């Protein structure tokens, strides 16, 4: 943990949050010679073990490679050329390269991305403080915003040229922006995901997304020996109500195929219920305060977009700060919010589409269910419909 004495009292870019957005931004800025400080409220161990997503798009992999943070990813990740959709006892594979002109995705847990970025930043001596809880940002409407935080029992301040809120949906930086300056768009879904990790080899080479009358199921993975699986459950569900046997039985039922299919079982090592929401805050900038990642937008995980959106935001932001340092131009910074929001809304739509097509809302009508089945049949029978899903899933070049 960085000692408070070594933390500067002023910097060019103050970054709140050491999730993927804050850490990748800090790494990109460090490599571009733009000084920055990262303040993270939790300890390193917590941040590194927080189970989140696991699918990286080409753009995210490119960004990690560009700042020397992809060596282990390139050694250990699984490269996938498709996903499988299942419904009504049927299966249909979406072939990413064939439908997108060569795109694919990488399976590499967010926990590993975070570990790799933290290790590199600490090895380079970049200012990254854990257990540094930011309480507020003052001067949001000035050209010298100040981050107020507590670290090692002491109240501290960090004077910045810019503050970037990478502090997630519940962070404090967004709250430093006058609320009348912001517009929020939100949808909360009437179901959640029960996510589990299991010490068992995945029963499919690629991810399987299943629509079923009993609810959605997803078979994903972390490695050739660790499975990551999800079940749609009602909001407020208690993981304690889901013993291992019940989880495996339900996954079997929802992933079933007419021709038969078996799901390998093993010890479940973690369980958590994840609520689902779509949310966008506009604009993503107010003066010297900028928002990136979950601090600005949330997607339901069905489209595997959350981490990739965060990475895409900070790639745009790092380029903007590098241009400011090199030429004094604020053109890219001034365009940051509009540049990101076009991509964000595309990902919001895709994530909503995947969620509402594949999940069975307990209150939905039989008519709604038939529409879902018709959409899935359309994807299986039309190259155009399949390509639309493949292009969005594997990542679009927007901005
Ligand atoms: N002070 C300091 N740090 C804070 C504060 C605060 N007041 N509030 C929140 N944080 C930290 C959190 O502890 C967390 O480590 O900000 C970080 C935000 O990280 P994420 O929530 O992971 O958000 P982001 O970096 O945008 O990454 C988005 O993470 O949540 C997943 O599904 C999401 O995959 C997506 C990705
Ligand atoms: C995961 O592996 O955690 C994962 C994969 C695909 C998704 C969501 C989560 O859509």
Coordinates of C-alpha atoms and ligand atoms in Angstrom, one line a residue:
X1 CA 0.0 0.0 0.0
X2 CA 1.5 3.4 -1.0
X3 CA 2.5 5.5 1.9
X4 CA 0.6 8.8 2.2
X5 CA 3.9 10.7 2.5
X6 CA 4.8 9.7 -1.1
X7 CA 1.5 10.7 -2.6
X8 CA 1.7 14.1 -4.4
X9 CA -0.6 16.9 -3.3
X10 CA -1.3 18.0 -6.9
X11 CA -1.4 16.3 -10.3
X12 CA -2.6 16.8 -13.8
X13 CA -5.2 14.0 -13.7
X14 CA -6.8 12.8 -10.5
X15 CA -8.3 9.4 -11.0
X16 CA -10.9 8.1 -8.5
X17 CA -11.3 4.3 -8.6
X18 CA -8.9 1.4 -9.4
X19 CA -11.2 -0.8 -11.4
X20 CA -10.5 -1.5 -15.1
X21 CA -11.4 2.1 -16.2
X22 CA -9.2 3.8 -13.6
X23 CA -6.3 1.4 -13.9
X24 CA -6.2 1.3 -17.7
X25 CA -6.5 5.1 -17.9
X26 CA -3.6 5.5 -15.4
X27 CA -1.5 3.0 -17.4
X28 CA -2.2 4.8 -20.7
X29 CA -1.4 8.2 -19.2
X30 CA 1.7 6.9 -17.5
X31 CA 3.0 5.7 -20.8
X32 CA 2.1 9.0 -22.5
X33 CA 4.0 11.0 -19.9
X34 CA 0.8 12.6 -18.4
X35 CA 1.1 12.6 -14.6
X36 CA -1.8 11.2 -12.7
X37 CA -2.7 9.7 -9.3
X38 CA -5.2 6.8 -8.7
X39 CA -7.1 6.8 -5.4
X40 CA -8.9 3.5 -4.6
X41 CA -11.1 3.1 -1.5
X42 CA -10.8 -0.7 -1.1
X43 CA -7.6 -2.7 -0.5
X44 CA -5.6 -4.4 -3.2
X45 CA -6.8 -7.9 -2.4
X46 CA -10.5 -6.9 -2.6
X47 CA -10.1 -5.2 -5.9
X48 CA -8.1 -8.1 -7.4
X49 CA -10.6 -10.8 -6.4
X50 CA -13.9 -9.0 -7.2
X51 CA -15.6 -11.4 -9.6
X52 CA -16.9 -9.5 -12.7
X53 CA -16.9 -10.0 -16.5
X54 CA -14.6 -12.2 -18.6
X55 CA -15.0 -11.3 -22.3
X56 CA -12.6 -8.8 -24.0
X57 CA -13.2 -7.3 -27.5
X58 CA -10.4 -6.7 -29.9
X59 CA -10.3 -3.0 -28.9
X60 CA -9.7 -3.8 -25.3
X61 CA -7.0 -6.3 -26.1
X62 CA -5.4 -3.8 -28.4
X63 CA -5.4 -1.1 -25.6
X64 CA -3.9 -3.5 -23.1
X65 CA -1.2 -4.5 -25.6
X66 CA -0.5 -0.9 -26.4
X67 CA 0.6 -0.2 -22.8
X68 CA 2.5 -3.4 -22.2
X69 CA -0.3 -4.9 -20.1
X70 CA -1.2 -8.0 -22.2
X71 CA 1.7 -10.4 -21.8
X72 CA -0.1 -12.8 -19.5
X73 CA -3.4 -12.3 -21.4
X74 CA -1.6 -13.4 -24.6
X75 CA -0.2 -16.4 -22.8
X76 CA -3.3 -17.5 -20.8
X77 CA -6.5 -16.2 -22.4
X78 CA -8.8 -18.4 -24.4
X79 CA -9.5 -17.0 -27.9
X80 CA -13.1 -17.7 -29.0
X81 CA -14.5 -17.5 -32.5
X82 CA -18.2 -17.8 -31.5
X83 CA -20.9 -18.4 -29.0
X84 CA -23.9 -20.8 -29.0
X85 CA -27.5 -19.8 -28.6
X86 CA -30.0 -22.4 -27.2
X87 CA -33.7 -22.3 -27.1
X88 CA -36.6 -24.7 -27.4
X89 CA -34.2 -27.7 -27.3
X90 CA -32.3 -26.3 -30.3
X91 CA -28.8 -24.8 -30.6
X92 CA -27.3 -22.4 -33.1
X93 CA -23.7 -21.2 -33.3
X94 CA -22.8 -17.6 -34.1
X95 CA -19.5 -17.7 -36.1
X96 CA -17.8 -14.4 -35.3
X97 CA -15.0 -14.4 -38.0
X98 CA -17.3 -15.6 -40.8
X99 CA -19.9 -12.9 -39.9
X100 CA -17.6 -10.0 -39.1
X101 CA -14.7 -10.4 -41.5
X102 CA -12.4 -12.0 -38.9
X103 CA -13.3 -10.6 -35.5
X104 CA -13.1 -12.8 -32.4
X105 CA -13.2 -12.3 -28.6
X106 CA -10.8 -13.2 -25.7
X107 CA -11.9 -15.0 -22.5
X108 CA -9.8 -13.4 -19.8
X109 CA -11.3 -12.5 -16.4
X110 CA -11.6 -8.9 -15.3
X111 CA -9.8 -9.9 -12.1
X112 CA -6.8 -10.8 -14.2
X113 CA -6.8 -7.6 -16.2
X114 CA -6.9 -5.7 -12.9
X115 CA -4.1 -7.7 -11.3
X116 CA -1.9 -7.2 -14.4
X117 CA -2.5 -3.4 -14.5
X118 CA -1.9 -3.0 -10.7
X119 CA 1.4 -5.0 -10.9
X120 CA 2.7 -2.8 -13.7
X121 CA 1.7 0.5 -12.2
X122 CA 3.3 -0.4 -8.8
X123 CA 6.4 -1.8 -10.5
X124 CA 6.8 1.6 -12.2
X125 CA 6.2 3.5 -9.0
X126 CA 3.2 5.2 -10.4
X127 CA 1.1 6.9 -7.6
X128 CA -1.7 4.3 -6.9
X129 CA -3.1 4.4 -3.3
X130 CA -5.4 1.7 -1.9
X131 CA -7.7 2.2 1.1
X132 CA -7.9 5.9 0.0
X133 CA -11.5 6.8 0.3
X134 CA -12.6 9.9 -1.7
X135 CA -15.3 11.8 0.3
X136 CA -15.9 14.6 -2.2
X137 CA -14.6 16.7 -5.1
X138 CA -14.7 20.5 -4.5
X139 CA -14.2 23.1 -7.2
X140 CA -16.0 21.1 -9.8
X141 CA -16.9 24.4 -11.6
X142 CA -13.3 25.7 -11.5
X143 CA -10.1 25.0 -13.4
X144 CA -8.5 23.5 -10.2
X145 CA -10.9 20.8 -8.8
X146 CA -9.7 19.3 -5.5
X147 CA -10.2 15.7 -4.5
X148 CA -10.7 15.2 -0.8
X149 CA -9.8 11.7 0.6
X150 CA -8.9 9.8 3.7
X151 CA -5.8 7.6 3.7
X152 CA -4.0 5.9 6.6
X153 CA -6.2 7.8 9.1
X154 CA -5.4 11.2 7.6
X155 CA -7.6 13.6 5.7
X156 CA -5.8 14.5 2.5
X157 CA -6.4 16.7 -0.6
X158 CA -5.2 16.3 -4.2
X159 CA -5.4 19.4 -6.4
X160 CA -5.9 18.5 -10.1
X161 CA -6.1 20.0 -13.5
X162 CA -8.7 17.3 -14.2
X163 CA -10.6 14.7 -12.2
X164 CA -11.8 11.5 -13.8
X165 CA -14.5 9.6 -12.0
X166 CA -13.7 5.9 -12.6
X167 CA -15.5 5.1 -9.3
X168 CA -18.4 3.0 -10.6
X169 CA -22.1 3.5 -10.5
X170 CA -22.2 4.3 -6.8
X171 CA -19.1 6.6 -6.9
X172 CA -18.8 10.2 -5.6
X173 CA -17.4 12.0 -8.6
X174 CA -20.7 12.1 -10.5
X175 CA -22.3 13.6 -7.4
X176 CA -19.8 16.5 -7.6
X177 CA -21.4 17.6 -10.8
X178 CA -24.5 19.9 -10.3
X179 CA -27.4 17.6 -10.9
X180 CA -29.2 20.1 -13.1
X181 CA -26.3 19.7 -15.5
X182 CA -26.9 16.0 -15.9
X183 CA -29.5 13.8 -17.7
X184 CA -30.0 10.2 -16.5
X185 CA -31.6 7.4 -18.5
X186 CA -32.3 4.1 -16.7
X187 CA -34.1 0.8 -16.8
X188 CA -34.0 -1.7 -13.9
X189 CA -34.7 -5.3 -15.0
X190 CA -37.3 -7.5 -13.1
X191 CA -34.7 -10.3 -12.6
X192 CA -31.0 -10.8 -11.5
X193 CA -28.2 -13.2 -12.2
X194 CA -27.0 -15.9 -9.8
X195 CA -23.3 -16.1 -10.8
X196 CA -21.2 -19.1 -9.7
X197 CA -17.6 -20.2 -10.1
X198 CA -17.0 -24.0 -10.2
X199 CA -13.9 -26.1 -10.2
X200 CA -14.9 -28.2 -13.2
X201 CA -13.9 -28.1 -16.9
X202 CA -16.4 -26.2 -19.0
X203 CA -18.9 -28.5 -20.7
X204 CA -18.7 -26.5 -23.9
X205 CA -15.7 -25.1 -25.9
X206 CA -17.5 -21.8 -26.3
X207 CA -20.0 -19.8 -24.3
X208 CA -23.6 -20.9 -24.3
X209 CA -26.5 -18.5 -23.9
X210 CA -29.8 -20.2 -23.2
X211 CA -33.4 -19.0 -23.4
X212 CA -35.8 -21.3 -21.5
X213 CA -39.3 -21.1 -20.0
X214 CA -37.6 -21.6 -16.6
X215 CA -35.4 -18.6 -17.2
X216 CA -32.0 -17.6 -18.8
X217 CA -28.8 -19.5 -18.2
X218 CA -25.2 -18.8 -19.4
X219 CA -22.3 -21.2 -19.5
X220 CA -19.0 -19.3 -19.5
X221 CA -15.5 -20.1 -18.3
X222 CA -12.3 -18.8 -16.7
X223 CA -9.9 -21.5 -17.8
X224 CA -9.9 -25.1 -19.1
X225 CA -10.5 -26.2 -15.5
X226 CA -12.8 -23.5 -14.1
X227 CA -16.4 -22.8 -15.2
X228 CA -18.3 -19.6 -14.8
X229 CA -22.0 -20.0 -14.9
X230 CA -25.1 -17.8 -14.4
X231 CA -28.8 -18.4 -13.8
X232 CA -31.6 -15.9 -14.0
X233 CA -33.2 -15.6 -10.6
X234 CA -35.8 -13.2 -9.1
X235 CA -34.5 -9.9 -7.7
X236 CA -33.5 -10.1 -4.1
X237 CA -32.8 -13.8 -4.3
X238 CA -30.5 -15.1 -1.5
X239 CA -27.5 -17.3 -2.8
X240 CA -27.9 -19.3 0.4
X241 CA -31.2 -20.6 -1.0
X242 CA -29.2 -22.2 -3.8
X243 CA -27.3 -25.3 -2.7
X244 CA -24.9 -26.7 -5.3
X245 CA -27.3 -29.5 -6.3
X246 CA -30.1 -27.1 -7.0
X247 CA -27.8 -24.9 -9.2
X248 CA -26.6 -27.8 -11.2
X249 CA -30.2 -29.2 -11.7
X250 CA -31.5 -25.9 -12.8
X251 CA -28.6 -25.3 -15.2
X252 CA -29.2 -28.8 -16.7
X253 CA -32.8 -28.0 -17.2
X254 CA -32.2 -24.7 -18.9
X255 CA -29.3 -25.8 -21.1
X256 CA -31.0 -29.0 -22.2
X257 CA -31.0 -30.0 -25.9
X258 CA -33.5 -32.2 -27.7
X259 CA -30.7 -34.6 -28.7
X260 CA -29.4 -34.8 -25.1
X261 CA -26.5 -33.0 -23.6
X262 CA -24.6 -33.4 -20.3
X263 CA -23.3 -30.7 -18.1
X264 CA -20.2 -31.7 -16.0
X265 CA -20.6 -30.9 -12.3
X266 CA -18.0 -29.9 -9.7
X267 CA -17.5 -28.0 -6.5
X268 CA -18.9 -24.5 -6.6
X269 CA -16.4 -22.1 -5.1
X270 CA -18.3 -18.8 -5.1
X271 CA -21.9 -17.7 -5.5
X272 CA -23.3 -14.1 -5.8
X273 CA -26.5 -12.5 -6.9
X274 CA -26.0 -9.7 -9.4
X275 CA -28.9 -7.2 -10.1
X276 CA -29.3 -6.0 -13.7
X277 CA -29.7 -2.4 -14.8
X278 CA -29.2 -0.2 -17.9
X279 CA -28.1 3.3 -17.1
X280 CA -26.5 6.3 -18.9
X281 CA -25.5 9.7 -17.5
X282 CA -25.2 12.5 -20.0
X283 CA -22.9 14.3 -20.6
X284 CA -19.8 12.4 -19.5
X285 CA -18.0 15.7 -18.8
X286 CA -18.6 18.9 -16.8
X287 CA -15.8 21.4 -17.0
X288 CA -12.7 19.7 -15.5
X289 CA -14.7 16.7 -14.2
X290 CA -15.0 13.7 -16.5
X291 CA -16.7 10.3 -16.0
X292 CA -15.6 7.0 -17.5
X293 CA -16.8 3.4 -17.3
X294 CA -19.5 2.4 -14.8
X295 CA -19.4 5.9 -13.3
X296 CA -21.1 7.0 -16.5
X297 CA -23.0 4.0 -17.8
X298 CA -24.1 0.5 -16.7
X299 CA -25.2 -2.3 -19.0
X300 CA -26.8 -5.7 -18.1
X301 CA -24.0 -8.3 -18.4
X302 CA -25.8 -10.3 -21.1
X303 CA -23.9 -8.5 -23.9
X304 CA -20.5 -8.7 -22.2
X305 CA -20.0 -5.0 -22.8
X306 CA -19.3 -3.4 -19.3
X307 CA -15.5 -3.9 -19.2
X308 CA -15.2 -3.2 -22.9
X309 CA -17.1 0.1 -22.7
X310 CA -14.9 1.2 -19.8
X311 CA -11.8 0.4 -21.8
X312 CA -13.1 2.2 -24.8
X313 CA -13.9 5.4 -22.8
X314 CA -10.4 5.6 -21.3
X315 CA -8.7 5.0 -24.7
X316 CA -10.5 8.1 -26.0
X317 CA -9.7 10.0 -22.8
X318 CA -6.0 9.0 -22.8
X319 CA -5.6 10.2 -26.4
X320 CA -7.3 13.5 -25.4
X321 CA -4.9 14.1 -22.5
X322 CA -1.9 13.1 -24.6
X323 CA -3.0 15.7 -27.3
X324 CA -3.5 18.3 -24.6
X325 CA 0.1 17.6 -23.3
X326 CA 1.6 17.6 -26.8
X327 CA -0.1 20.6 -28.3
X328 CA -2.3 22.3 -25.7
X329 CA -5.3 21.4 -27.8
X330 CA -8.5 20.6 -25.9
X331 CA -10.4 19.5 -29.1
X332 CA -10.4 15.8 -28.2
X333 CA -11.3 16.5 -24.6
X334 CA -14.1 18.8 -25.8
X335 CA -15.4 15.9 -28.0
X336 CA -14.9 13.2 -25.3
X337 CA -18.5 12.9 -24.2
X338 CA -20.1 12.9 -27.7
X339 CA -17.4 10.5 -29.0
X340 CA -18.1 8.0 -26.2
X341 CA -21.9 8.3 -26.0
X342 CA -22.5 7.2 -29.6
X343 CA -20.7 3.9 -28.7
X344 CA -22.3 3.7 -25.3
X345 CA -25.8 3.9 -26.6
X346 CA -25.0 1.2 -29.3
X347 CA -23.8 -1.1 -26.5
X348 CA -26.8 -0.1 -24.3
X349 CA -29.1 -1.2 -27.1
X350 CA -27.3 -4.4 -27.8
X351 CA -27.2 -5.3 -24.1
X352 CA -30.9 -4.6 -23.7
X353 CA -31.6 -6.6 -26.9
X354 CA -29.7 -9.7 -25.6
X355 CA -31.2 -9.4 -22.2
X356 CA -34.9 -9.0 -23.3
X357 CA -34.6 -11.6 -26.0
X358 CA -33.0 -14.3 -23.8
X359 CA -34.6 -13.7 -20.4
X360 CA -38.1 -14.8 -19.4
X361 CA -39.7 -12.1 -17.4
X362 CA -42.0 -13.9 -14.9
X363 CA -44.8 -11.5 -15.8
X364 CA -44.4 -11.7 -19.6
X365 CA -47.3 -12.8 -21.8
X366 CA -47.3 -15.9 -24.0
X367 CA -47.3 -13.4 -26.9
X368 CA -44.0 -11.9 -25.6
X369 CA -42.5 -15.4 -25.4
X370 CA -43.4 -16.2 -29.0
X371 CA -41.8 -12.9 -30.1
X372 CA -38.6 -14.0 -28.4
X373 CA -38.7 -17.4 -30.1
X374 CA -39.3 -15.8 -33.4
X375 CA -36.3 -13.5 -33.0
X376 CA -34.1 -16.4 -32.1
X377 CA -35.4 -18.3 -35.1
X378 CA -34.6 -15.3 -37.3
X379 CA -31.0 -15.2 -36.0
X380 CA -30.6 -18.9 -36.8
X381 CA -32.1 -18.5 -40.3
X382 CA -30.8 -15.2 -41.5
X383 CA -27.1 -14.4 -42.1
X384 CA -28.0 -10.7 -41.8
X385 CA -29.6 -11.1 -38.4
X386 CA -26.8 -13.3 -37.2
X387 CA -24.2 -10.8 -38.5
X388 CA -25.9 -8.0 -36.6
X389 CA -25.5 -10.0 -33.3
X390 CA -21.9 -11.0 -34.2
X391 CA -20.8 -7.5 -35.0
X392 CA -22.2 -6.0 -31.8
X393 CA -20.9 -8.9 -29.6
X394 CA -17.4 -9.0 -31.1
X395 CA -17.2 -5.2 -31.0
X396 CA -17.9 -2.4 -33.4
X397 CA -15.4 0.3 -34.5
X398 CA -17.4 3.3 -33.3
X399 CA -15.3 6.4 -32.4
Ligands
LIG1 N1 -13.1 6.6 -3.4 C1 -12.2 5.8 -4.0 N2 -12.5 4.7 -4.8 C2 -13.8 4.5 -5.0 C3 -14.9 5.3 -4.4 C4 -14.5 6.3 -3.6 N3 -15.4 7.1 -3.0 N4 -16.1 4.8 -4.8 C5 -15.8 3.7 -5.6 N5 -14.5 3.5 -5.7 C6 -13.8 2.4 -6.4 C7 -14.4 1.0 -6.2 O1 -13.9 0.4 -5.0 C8 -14.0 0.3 -7.5 O2 -12.7 -0.4 -7.3 O3 -14.0 2.6 -7.8 C9 -13.8 1.4 -8.5 C10 -14.8 1.3 -9.6 O4 -14.5 0.2 -10.4 P1 -15.7 -0.6 -11.2 O5 -16.9 -0.6 -10.4 O6 -15.1 -2.0 -11.6 O7 -15.9 0.3 -12.5 P2 -15.1 0.4 -13.8 O8 -13.6 0.6 -13.5 O9 -15.8 1.5 -14.6 O10 -15.2 -1.0 -14.6 C11 -16.4 -1.4 -15.2 O11 -16.4 -3.3 -13.8 O12 -18.3 -3.3 -12.4 C12 -17.7 -3.9 -13.5 O13 -19.4 -4.8 -14.9 C13 -18.5 -3.7 -14.7 O14 -17.1 -4.9 -16.2 C14 -17.5 -3.6 -15.8 C15 -16.4 -2.9 -15.2
LIG2 C1 -18.4 -14.1 -17.8 O1 -17.6 -15.0 -18.2 O2 -18.4 -13.6 -16.7 C2 -19.4 -13.5 -18.8 C3 -19.4 -13.9 -20.1 C4 -20.4 -13.4 -21.0 C5 -21.4 -12.5 -20.5 C6 -21.4 -12.2 -19.1 C7 -20.4 -12.7 -18.3 O3 -22.3 -12.1 -21.4

